[in-house]
């Protein structure tokens, strides 16, 4: 099983952000081209913050670029995303259930590894001051526990926007509104050893840690101007992304250059 991960593309169509908008679209286009050149990619996951301002034109641009992918695409919302727009733009494959602004929660069972999309958005927020931190209510936590309980023997990968661990290299290590959410997520993951990796975005950097003995990883933002971490001079204007392979009961990750 080979999965390519996208995250934090932050596409914008605002005229005031002309050069930034163009660069971010080019970053994503280059990444899509590079993914299509990799043999055997089974799925592409986008772990949120697809767009920057929740505008319809931004999702139209995202669809224009991401429709070029050769492999199936699965998405979860980040704090800047509009659930309804994600459903309207990327829900034609039928893997997203419910409608409107309901949390985007789903399980995909047609690959050799079960994929779970888990919405960590903190609910409704104002257009001008989005809530950046994640949050989960009891219903979403129960959904995750129940969904994992239904298939205890199937190797499973979970992808979400907010990492459920402190990102120690960040000025803001804990990216949740409430500490108890992380505690409850840890208890749920600890009950389900079939979860072999949790893939996240949000932190705009490469980071790896553990929750209840399960590996959690984040990847750098595809939007190069928002990327955090140390990179060599030749990579300053080139996007990087990660490819994750599952073979012989092991997950290995590789960071690749696009462009």
PDB file of C-alpha atoms in Angstrom:
ATOM      1  CA  UNK A   1       0.000   0.000   0.000  1.00  0.00           C
ATOM      2  CA  UNK A   2       1.452   3.363  -1.046  1.00  0.00           C
ATOM      3  CA  UNK A   3      -0.109   6.637   0.091  1.00  0.00           C
ATOM      4  CA  UNK A   4       0.960  10.130  -0.921  1.00  0.00           C
ATOM      5  CA  UNK A   5       0.112  12.876   1.561  1.00  0.00           C
ATOM      6  CA  UNK A   6      -0.829  16.468   0.839  1.00  0.00           C
ATOM      7  CA  UNK A   7      -1.439  19.038   3.548  1.00  0.00           C
ATOM      8  CA  UNK A   8      -1.812  22.748   4.150  1.00  0.00           C
ATOM      9  CA  UNK A   9      -1.937  23.863   0.545  1.00  0.00           C
ATOM     10  CA  UNK A  10      -3.696  27.119   1.585  1.00  0.00           C
ATOM     11  CA  UNK A  11      -4.818  27.967  -1.932  1.00  0.00           C
ATOM     12  CA  UNK A  12      -6.079  31.505  -2.345  1.00  0.00           C
ATOM     13  CA  UNK A  13      -7.795  33.325  -5.176  1.00  0.00           C
ATOM     14  CA  UNK A  14      -7.677  36.792  -3.632  1.00  0.00           C
ATOM     15  CA  UNK A  15      -6.476  39.430  -6.102  1.00  0.00           C
ATOM     16  CA  UNK A  16      -4.590  41.183  -3.290  1.00  0.00           C
ATOM     17  CA  UNK A  17      -2.510  38.026  -2.874  1.00  0.00           C
ATOM     18  CA  UNK A  18      -1.590  37.708  -6.545  1.00  0.00           C
ATOM     19  CA  UNK A  19       1.999  36.487  -6.332  1.00  0.00           C
ATOM     20  CA  UNK A  20       1.248  34.342  -3.279  1.00  0.00           C
ATOM     21  CA  UNK A  21      -1.810  32.843  -4.946  1.00  0.00           C
ATOM     22  CA  UNK A  22       0.164  31.979  -8.053  1.00  0.00           C
ATOM     23  CA  UNK A  23       3.020  30.432  -6.080  1.00  0.00           C
ATOM     24  CA  UNK A  24       0.743  28.245  -3.955  1.00  0.00           C
ATOM     25  CA  UNK A  25      -1.133  26.984  -7.011  1.00  0.00           C
ATOM     26  CA  UNK A  26       2.202  26.173  -8.647  1.00  0.00           C
ATOM     27  CA  UNK A  27       3.389  24.391  -5.494  1.00  0.00           C
ATOM     28  CA  UNK A  28       0.345  22.121  -5.567  1.00  0.00           C
ATOM     29  CA  UNK A  29       0.481  21.558  -9.331  1.00  0.00           C
ATOM     30  CA  UNK A  30       4.137  20.531  -9.119  1.00  0.00           C
ATOM     31  CA  UNK A  31       3.333  18.133  -6.291  1.00  0.00           C
ATOM     32  CA  UNK A  32       0.468  16.526  -8.215  1.00  0.00           C
ATOM     33  CA  UNK A  33       2.749  16.049 -11.224  1.00  0.00           C
ATOM     34  CA  UNK A  34       5.398  14.436  -9.033  1.00  0.00           C
ATOM     35  CA  UNK A  35       2.874  12.102  -7.360  1.00  0.00           C
ATOM     36  CA  UNK A  36       1.558  10.987 -10.745  1.00  0.00           C
ATOM     37  CA  UNK A  37       5.103  10.023 -11.709  1.00  0.00           C
ATOM     38  CA  UNK A  38       5.401   7.606  -8.764  1.00  0.00           C
ATOM     39  CA  UNK A  39       4.564   4.049  -9.703  1.00  0.00           C
ATOM     40  CA  UNK A  40       1.938   2.241  -7.660  1.00  0.00           C
ATOM     41  CA  UNK A  41       0.368   5.025  -5.585  1.00  0.00           C
ATOM     42  CA  UNK A  42      -2.889   3.580  -4.221  1.00  0.00           C
ATOM     43  CA  UNK A  43      -4.325   6.725  -2.645  1.00  0.00           C
ATOM     44  CA  UNK A  44      -3.657  10.392  -1.956  1.00  0.00           C
ATOM     45  CA  UNK A  45      -4.749  11.916   1.338  1.00  0.00           C
ATOM     46  CA  UNK A  46      -5.155  15.636   1.987  1.00  0.00           C
ATOM     47  CA  UNK A  47      -4.957  16.354   5.702  1.00  0.00           C
ATOM     48  CA  UNK A  48      -6.601  19.755   5.666  1.00  0.00           C
ATOM     49  CA  UNK A  49      -6.312  23.494   5.140  1.00  0.00           C
ATOM     50  CA  UNK A  50      -6.807  22.952   1.449  1.00  0.00           C
ATOM     51  CA  UNK A  51      -7.707  26.622   1.009  1.00  0.00           C
ATOM     52  CA  UNK A  52      -6.977  29.794   2.912  1.00  0.00           C
ATOM     53  CA  UNK A  53     -10.189  31.852   2.960  1.00  0.00           C
ATOM     54  CA  UNK A  54     -13.052  29.338   2.507  1.00  0.00           C
ATOM     55  CA  UNK A  55     -14.016  31.000  -0.791  1.00  0.00           C
ATOM     56  CA  UNK A  56     -15.789  29.106  -3.625  1.00  0.00           C
ATOM     57  CA  UNK A  57     -13.161  30.217  -6.133  1.00  0.00           C
ATOM     58  CA  UNK A  58     -10.444  28.649  -4.000  1.00  0.00           C
ATOM     59  CA  UNK A  59     -12.202  25.288  -4.008  1.00  0.00           C
ATOM     60  CA  UNK A  60     -12.732  25.558  -7.759  1.00  0.00           C
ATOM     61  CA  UNK A  61      -8.988  26.084  -8.144  1.00  0.00           C
ATOM     62  CA  UNK A  62      -8.253  23.155  -5.831  1.00  0.00           C
ATOM     63  CA  UNK A  63     -10.544  20.896  -7.845  1.00  0.00           C
ATOM     64  CA  UNK A  64      -8.960  21.995 -11.112  1.00  0.00           C
ATOM     65  CA  UNK A  65      -5.505  20.987  -9.876  1.00  0.00           C
ATOM     66  CA  UNK A  66      -6.380  17.922  -7.792  1.00  0.00           C
ATOM     67  CA  UNK A  67      -8.565  16.415 -10.520  1.00  0.00           C
ATOM     68  CA  UNK A  68      -5.306  15.717 -12.355  1.00  0.00           C
ATOM     69  CA  UNK A  69      -4.311  13.088  -9.779  1.00  0.00           C
ATOM     70  CA  UNK A  70      -4.167   9.548 -11.102  1.00  0.00           C
ATOM     71  CA  UNK A  71      -4.867   7.929  -7.720  1.00  0.00           C
ATOM     72  CA  UNK A  72      -8.055   8.277  -5.623  1.00  0.00           C
ATOM     73  CA  UNK A  73      -8.137  11.368  -3.392  1.00  0.00           C
ATOM     74  CA  UNK A  74      -9.479  11.452   0.171  1.00  0.00           C
ATOM     75  CA  UNK A  75      -9.816  14.676   2.149  1.00  0.00           C
ATOM     76  CA  UNK A  76     -10.496  15.860   5.696  1.00  0.00           C
ATOM     77  CA  UNK A  77     -11.097  19.477   6.740  1.00  0.00           C
ATOM     78  CA  UNK A  78      -8.555  21.698   8.412  1.00  0.00           C
ATOM     79  CA  UNK A  79      -9.404  24.686  10.550  1.00  0.00           C
ATOM     80  CA  UNK A  80      -9.578  26.932   7.471  1.00  0.00           C
ATOM     81  CA  UNK A  81     -11.781  24.638   5.398  1.00  0.00           C
ATOM     82  CA  UNK A  82     -15.506  24.750   4.750  1.00  0.00           C
ATOM     83  CA  UNK A  83     -17.047  21.335   5.223  1.00  0.00           C
ATOM     84  CA  UNK A  84     -19.943  22.046   2.898  1.00  0.00           C
ATOM     85  CA  UNK A  85     -17.579  23.175   0.131  1.00  0.00           C
ATOM     86  CA  UNK A  86     -15.396  20.100   0.581  1.00  0.00           C
ATOM     87  CA  UNK A  87     -18.442  17.867   0.261  1.00  0.00           C
ATOM     88  CA  UNK A  88     -19.764  19.730  -2.761  1.00  0.00           C
ATOM     89  CA  UNK A  89     -16.403  19.787  -4.535  1.00  0.00           C
ATOM     90  CA  UNK A  90     -14.863  16.427  -3.612  1.00  0.00           C
ATOM     91  CA  UNK A  91     -17.757  14.255  -2.480  1.00  0.00           C
ATOM     92  CA  UNK A  92     -18.728  12.716  -5.813  1.00  0.00           C
ATOM     93  CA  UNK A  93     -16.877   9.478  -5.017  1.00  0.00           C
ATOM     94  CA  UNK A  94     -19.395   8.832  -2.253  1.00  0.00           C
ATOM     95  CA  UNK A  95     -16.970   8.193   0.591  1.00  0.00           C
ATOM     96  CA  UNK A  96     -18.107  11.277   2.546  1.00  0.00           C
ATOM     97  CA  UNK A  97     -21.369  10.790   4.411  1.00  0.00           C
ATOM     98  CA  UNK A  98     -23.855  13.261   5.923  1.00  0.00           C
ATOM     99  CA  UNK A  99     -24.467  16.700   4.461  1.00  0.00           C
ATOM    100  CA  UNK A 100     -23.802  20.401   4.973  1.00  0.00           C
ATOM    101  CA  UNK A 101     -21.658  21.445   7.926  1.00  0.00           C
ATOM    102  CA  UNK A 102     -21.798  18.098   9.743  1.00  0.00           C
ATOM    103  CA  UNK A 103     -18.376  16.706  10.687  1.00  0.00           C
ATOM    104  CA  UNK A 104     -16.680  14.776   7.888  1.00  0.00           C
ATOM    105  CA  UNK A 105     -16.166  11.248   9.206  1.00  0.00           C
ATOM    106  CA  UNK A 106     -15.723   8.143   7.081  1.00  0.00           C
ATOM    107  CA  UNK A 107     -14.064   4.783   6.670  1.00  0.00           C
ATOM    108  CA  UNK A 108     -12.700   3.504   3.348  1.00  0.00           C
ATOM    109  CA  UNK A 109     -12.387  -0.267   3.159  1.00  0.00           C
ATOM    110  CA  UNK A 110     -11.439  -0.929  -0.465  1.00  0.00           C
ATOM    111  CA  UNK A 111      -7.655  -0.805  -0.048  1.00  0.00           C
ATOM    112  CA  UNK A 112      -5.292  -3.253   1.606  1.00  0.00           C
ATOM    113  CA  UNK A 113      -5.275  -0.947   4.647  1.00  0.00           C
ATOM    114  CA  UNK A 114      -8.427   0.574   6.101  1.00  0.00           C
ATOM    115  CA  UNK A 115      -8.446   4.377   5.898  1.00  0.00           C
ATOM    116  CA  UNK A 116     -10.344   6.526   8.400  1.00  0.00           C
ATOM    117  CA  UNK A 117     -10.943  10.220   7.821  1.00  0.00           C
ATOM    118  CA  UNK A 118     -11.488  12.039  11.112  1.00  0.00           C
ATOM    119  CA  UNK A 119     -12.671  15.639  11.340  1.00  0.00           C
ATOM    120  CA  UNK A 120     -10.979  17.679  14.110  1.00  0.00           C
ATOM    121  CA  UNK A 121     -12.381  21.095  13.187  1.00  0.00           C
ATOM    122  CA  UNK A 122     -13.578  22.998  16.246  1.00  0.00           C
ATOM    123  CA  UNK A 123     -17.015  23.681  14.830  1.00  0.00           C
ATOM    124  CA  UNK A 124     -18.526  26.856  13.440  1.00  0.00           C
ATOM    125  CA  UNK A 125     -16.462  30.025  13.557  1.00  0.00           C
ATOM    126  CA  UNK A 126     -16.523  33.520  12.133  1.00  0.00           C
ATOM    127  CA  UNK A 127     -15.254  34.172   8.633  1.00  0.00           C
ATOM    128  CA  UNK A 128     -12.713  36.762   9.773  1.00  0.00           C
ATOM    129  CA  UNK A 129     -11.245  35.037  12.826  1.00  0.00           C
ATOM    130  CA  UNK A 130     -11.147  31.256  12.384  1.00  0.00           C
ATOM    131  CA  UNK A 131     -10.556  29.045  15.389  1.00  0.00           C
ATOM    132  CA  UNK A 132      -7.165  27.568  14.636  1.00  0.00           C
ATOM    133  CA  UNK A 133      -7.127  24.931  17.348  1.00  0.00           C
ATOM    134  CA  UNK A 134      -8.928  21.616  17.104  1.00  0.00           C
ATOM    135  CA  UNK A 135     -11.699  20.198  19.244  1.00  0.00           C
ATOM    136  CA  UNK A 136     -13.845  17.068  19.420  1.00  0.00           C
ATOM    137  CA  UNK A 137     -17.241  16.437  20.934  1.00  0.00           C
ATOM    138  CA  UNK A 138     -18.418  13.198  22.504  1.00  0.00           C
ATOM    139  CA  UNK A 139     -20.255  12.171  19.326  1.00  0.00           C
ATOM    140  CA  UNK A 140     -17.090  12.241  17.196  1.00  0.00           C
ATOM    141  CA  UNK A 141     -15.057  10.411  19.819  1.00  0.00           C
ATOM    142  CA  UNK A 142     -17.776   7.751  20.086  1.00  0.00           C
ATOM    143  CA  UNK A 143     -17.845   7.456  16.287  1.00  0.00           C
ATOM    144  CA  UNK A 144     -14.101   6.806  16.185  1.00  0.00           C
ATOM    145  CA  UNK A 145     -14.234   4.218  18.950  1.00  0.00           C
ATOM    146  CA  UNK A 146     -17.210   2.442  17.368  1.00  0.00           C
ATOM    147  CA  UNK A 147     -15.719   2.495  13.873  1.00  0.00           C
ATOM    148  CA  UNK A 148     -12.459   1.001  15.097  1.00  0.00           C
ATOM    149  CA  UNK A 149     -14.340  -1.611  17.142  1.00  0.00           C
ATOM    150  CA  UNK A 150     -16.156  -2.798  14.011  1.00  0.00           C
ATOM    151  CA  UNK A 151     -12.938  -4.052  12.397  1.00  0.00           C
ATOM    152  CA  UNK A 152     -10.444  -5.045  15.110  1.00  0.00           C
ATOM    153  CA  UNK A 153      -8.330  -7.203  12.806  1.00  0.00           C
ATOM    154  CA  UNK A 154      -7.973  -4.792   9.864  1.00  0.00           C
ATOM    155  CA  UNK A 155      -4.785  -2.738   9.709  1.00  0.00           C
ATOM    156  CA  UNK A 156      -5.957   0.871   9.887  1.00  0.00           C
ATOM    157  CA  UNK A 157      -4.567   4.333   9.179  1.00  0.00           C
ATOM    158  CA  UNK A 158      -6.267   7.436  10.563  1.00  0.00           C
ATOM    159  CA  UNK A 159      -5.835  10.849   9.008  1.00  0.00           C
ATOM    160  CA  UNK A 160      -6.821  14.118  10.659  1.00  0.00           C
ATOM    161  CA  UNK A 161      -5.733  17.748  10.571  1.00  0.00           C
ATOM    162  CA  UNK A 162      -4.653  18.506  14.146  1.00  0.00           C
ATOM    163  CA  UNK A 163      -1.911  16.255  15.568  1.00  0.00           C
ATOM    164  CA  UNK A 164      -3.034  14.681  18.875  1.00  0.00           C
ATOM    165  CA  UNK A 165       0.421  15.133  20.403  1.00  0.00           C
ATOM    166  CA  UNK A 166       2.485  18.175  21.437  1.00  0.00           C
ATOM    167  CA  UNK A 167       4.684  19.404  18.590  1.00  0.00           C
ATOM    168  CA  UNK A 168       7.765  20.203  20.627  1.00  0.00           C
ATOM    169  CA  UNK A 169       9.515  22.119  17.835  1.00  0.00           C
ATOM    170  CA  UNK A 170       6.631  24.611  17.609  1.00  0.00           C
ATOM    171  CA  UNK A 171       6.093  27.808  19.575  1.00  0.00           C
ATOM    172  CA  UNK A 172       2.568  26.478  20.161  1.00  0.00           C
ATOM    173  CA  UNK A 173       3.096  22.771  20.892  1.00  0.00           C
ATOM    174  CA  UNK A 174      -0.487  21.864  21.874  1.00  0.00           C
ATOM    175  CA  UNK A 175      -3.009  22.658  19.140  1.00  0.00           C
ATOM    176  CA  UNK A 176      -6.282  21.695  20.833  1.00  0.00           C
ATOM    177  CA  UNK A 177      -8.735  23.786  22.797  1.00  0.00           C
ATOM    178  CA  UNK A 178      -8.909  21.236  25.613  1.00  0.00           C
ATOM    179  CA  UNK A 179      -6.318  18.881  27.086  1.00  0.00           C
ATOM    180  CA  UNK A 180      -8.974  16.280  27.861  1.00  0.00           C
ATOM    181  CA  UNK A 181      -9.538  15.730  24.126  1.00  0.00           C
ATOM    182  CA  UNK A 182      -5.985  14.472  23.751  1.00  0.00           C
ATOM    183  CA  UNK A 183      -6.396  12.273  26.800  1.00  0.00           C
ATOM    184  CA  UNK A 184      -9.563  10.689  25.421  1.00  0.00           C
ATOM    185  CA  UNK A 185      -8.023  10.180  21.981  1.00  0.00           C
ATOM    186  CA  UNK A 186      -5.127   8.419  23.656  1.00  0.00           C
ATOM    187  CA  UNK A 187      -7.481   6.094  25.519  1.00  0.00           C
ATOM    188  CA  UNK A 188      -9.349   5.241  22.302  1.00  0.00           C
ATOM    189  CA  UNK A 189      -6.210   4.607  20.253  1.00  0.00           C
ATOM    190  CA  UNK A 190      -4.781   2.532  23.085  1.00  0.00           C
ATOM    191  CA  UNK A 191      -7.798   0.216  22.886  1.00  0.00           C
ATOM    192  CA  UNK A 192      -7.272  -0.421  19.167  1.00  0.00           C
ATOM    193  CA  UNK A 193      -3.826  -1.797  18.307  1.00  0.00           C
ATOM    194  CA  UNK A 194      -4.847  -2.247  14.661  1.00  0.00           C
ATOM    195  CA  UNK A 195      -4.187   1.506  14.158  1.00  0.00           C
ATOM    196  CA  UNK A 196      -0.713   1.524  12.624  1.00  0.00           C
ATOM    197  CA  UNK A 197      -0.246   5.264  11.943  1.00  0.00           C
ATOM    198  CA  UNK A 198      -2.006   8.601  12.398  1.00  0.00           C
ATOM    199  CA  UNK A 199      -1.273  11.139   9.647  1.00  0.00           C
ATOM    200  CA  UNK A 200      -1.753  14.852  10.368  1.00  0.00           C
ATOM    201  CA  UNK A 201      -1.110  18.314   9.016  1.00  0.00           C
ATOM    202  CA  UNK A 202      -1.566  21.721  10.667  1.00  0.00           C
ATOM    203  CA  UNK A 203       1.928  22.162  12.092  1.00  0.00           C
ATOM    204  CA  UNK A 204       3.444  22.946   8.653  1.00  0.00           C
ATOM    205  CA  UNK A 205       6.534  20.939   9.533  1.00  0.00           C
ATOM    206  CA  UNK A 206       7.935  17.421   9.567  1.00  0.00           C
ATOM    207  CA  UNK A 207       7.415  15.890  13.004  1.00  0.00           C
ATOM    208  CA  UNK A 208       6.930  12.442  14.490  1.00  0.00           C
ATOM    209  CA  UNK A 209       5.779  11.258  17.891  1.00  0.00           C
ATOM    210  CA  UNK A 210       3.502   8.721  19.543  1.00  0.00           C
ATOM    211  CA  UNK A 211       0.118   8.498  21.190  1.00  0.00           C
ATOM    212  CA  UNK A 212      -0.660   5.346  23.176  1.00  0.00           C
ATOM    213  CA  UNK A 213       2.191   3.571  21.381  1.00  0.00           C
ATOM    214  CA  UNK A 214       0.937   4.485  17.892  1.00  0.00           C
ATOM    215  CA  UNK A 215       3.062   6.646  15.608  1.00  0.00           C
ATOM    216  CA  UNK A 216       1.772  10.137  14.750  1.00  0.00           C
ATOM    217  CA  UNK A 217       3.377  12.051  11.896  1.00  0.00           C
ATOM    218  CA  UNK A 218       2.952  15.483  10.357  1.00  0.00           C
ATOM    219  CA  UNK A 219       4.354  16.776   7.095  1.00  0.00           C
ATOM    220  CA  UNK A 220       5.539  20.181   5.859  1.00  0.00           C
ATOM    221  CA  UNK A 221       2.975  22.442   4.231  1.00  0.00           C
ATOM    222  CA  UNK A 222       2.794  22.183   0.461  1.00  0.00           C
ATOM    223  CA  UNK A 223       2.542  25.999   0.487  1.00  0.00           C
ATOM    224  CA  UNK A 224       6.257  26.794   0.573  1.00  0.00           C
ATOM    225  CA  UNK A 225       5.787  30.325   1.932  1.00  0.00           C
ATOM    226  CA  UNK A 226       4.111  28.887   5.045  1.00  0.00           C
ATOM    227  CA  UNK A 227       6.433  25.936   5.545  1.00  0.00           C
ATOM    228  CA  UNK A 228       8.292  25.622   8.856  1.00  0.00           C
ATOM    229  CA  UNK A 229      11.515  23.814   9.671  1.00  0.00           C
ATOM    230  CA  UNK A 230      15.032  23.788   8.317  1.00  0.00           C
ATOM    231  CA  UNK A 231      15.579  23.208   4.595  1.00  0.00           C
ATOM    232  CA  UNK A 232      18.632  23.421   2.378  1.00  0.00           C
ATOM    233  CA  UNK A 233      18.970  26.473   0.089  1.00  0.00           C
ATOM    234  CA  UNK A 234      18.025  24.504  -3.033  1.00  0.00           C
ATOM    235  CA  UNK A 235      14.672  23.638  -1.428  1.00  0.00           C
ATOM    236  CA  UNK A 236      13.709  27.149  -0.365  1.00  0.00           C
ATOM    237  CA  UNK A 237      11.285  27.558  -3.269  1.00  0.00           C
ATOM    238  CA  UNK A 238      10.443  23.912  -3.943  1.00  0.00           C
ATOM    239  CA  UNK A 239       7.580  22.035  -2.269  1.00  0.00           C
ATOM    240  CA  UNK A 240       8.181  18.752  -0.491  1.00  0.00           C
ATOM    241  CA  UNK A 241       5.663  16.061   0.404  1.00  0.00           C
ATOM    242  CA  UNK A 242       5.650  12.608   1.936  1.00  0.00           C
ATOM    243  CA  UNK A 243       4.965   9.136   0.599  1.00  0.00           C
ATOM    244  CA  UNK A 244       4.050   6.405   3.081  1.00  0.00           C
ATOM    245  CA  UNK A 245       4.412   2.699   2.311  1.00  0.00           C
ATOM    246  CA  UNK A 246       2.944  -0.226   4.236  1.00  0.00           C
ATOM    247  CA  UNK A 247       4.700  -3.525   3.674  1.00  0.00           C
ATOM    248  CA  UNK A 248       5.530  -6.494   5.891  1.00  0.00           C
ATOM    249  CA  UNK A 249       3.554  -4.938   8.758  1.00  0.00           C
ATOM    250  CA  UNK A 250       5.758  -1.801   8.716  1.00  0.00           C
ATOM    251  CA  UNK A 251       5.056   1.781   7.674  1.00  0.00           C
ATOM    252  CA  UNK A 252       7.952   3.673   6.122  1.00  0.00           C
ATOM    253  CA  UNK A 253       7.850   7.334   5.080  1.00  0.00           C
ATOM    254  CA  UNK A 254       9.928   9.205   2.552  1.00  0.00           C
ATOM    255  CA  UNK A 255      10.070  12.956   1.921  1.00  0.00           C
ATOM    256  CA  UNK A 256      10.159  13.790  -1.793  1.00  0.00           C
ATOM    257  CA  UNK A 257      10.820  16.995  -3.715  1.00  0.00           C
ATOM    258  CA  UNK A 258       8.376  18.396  -6.269  1.00  0.00           C
ATOM    259  CA  UNK A 259       9.125  20.888  -8.983  1.00  0.00           C
TER     260      UNK A 259
END
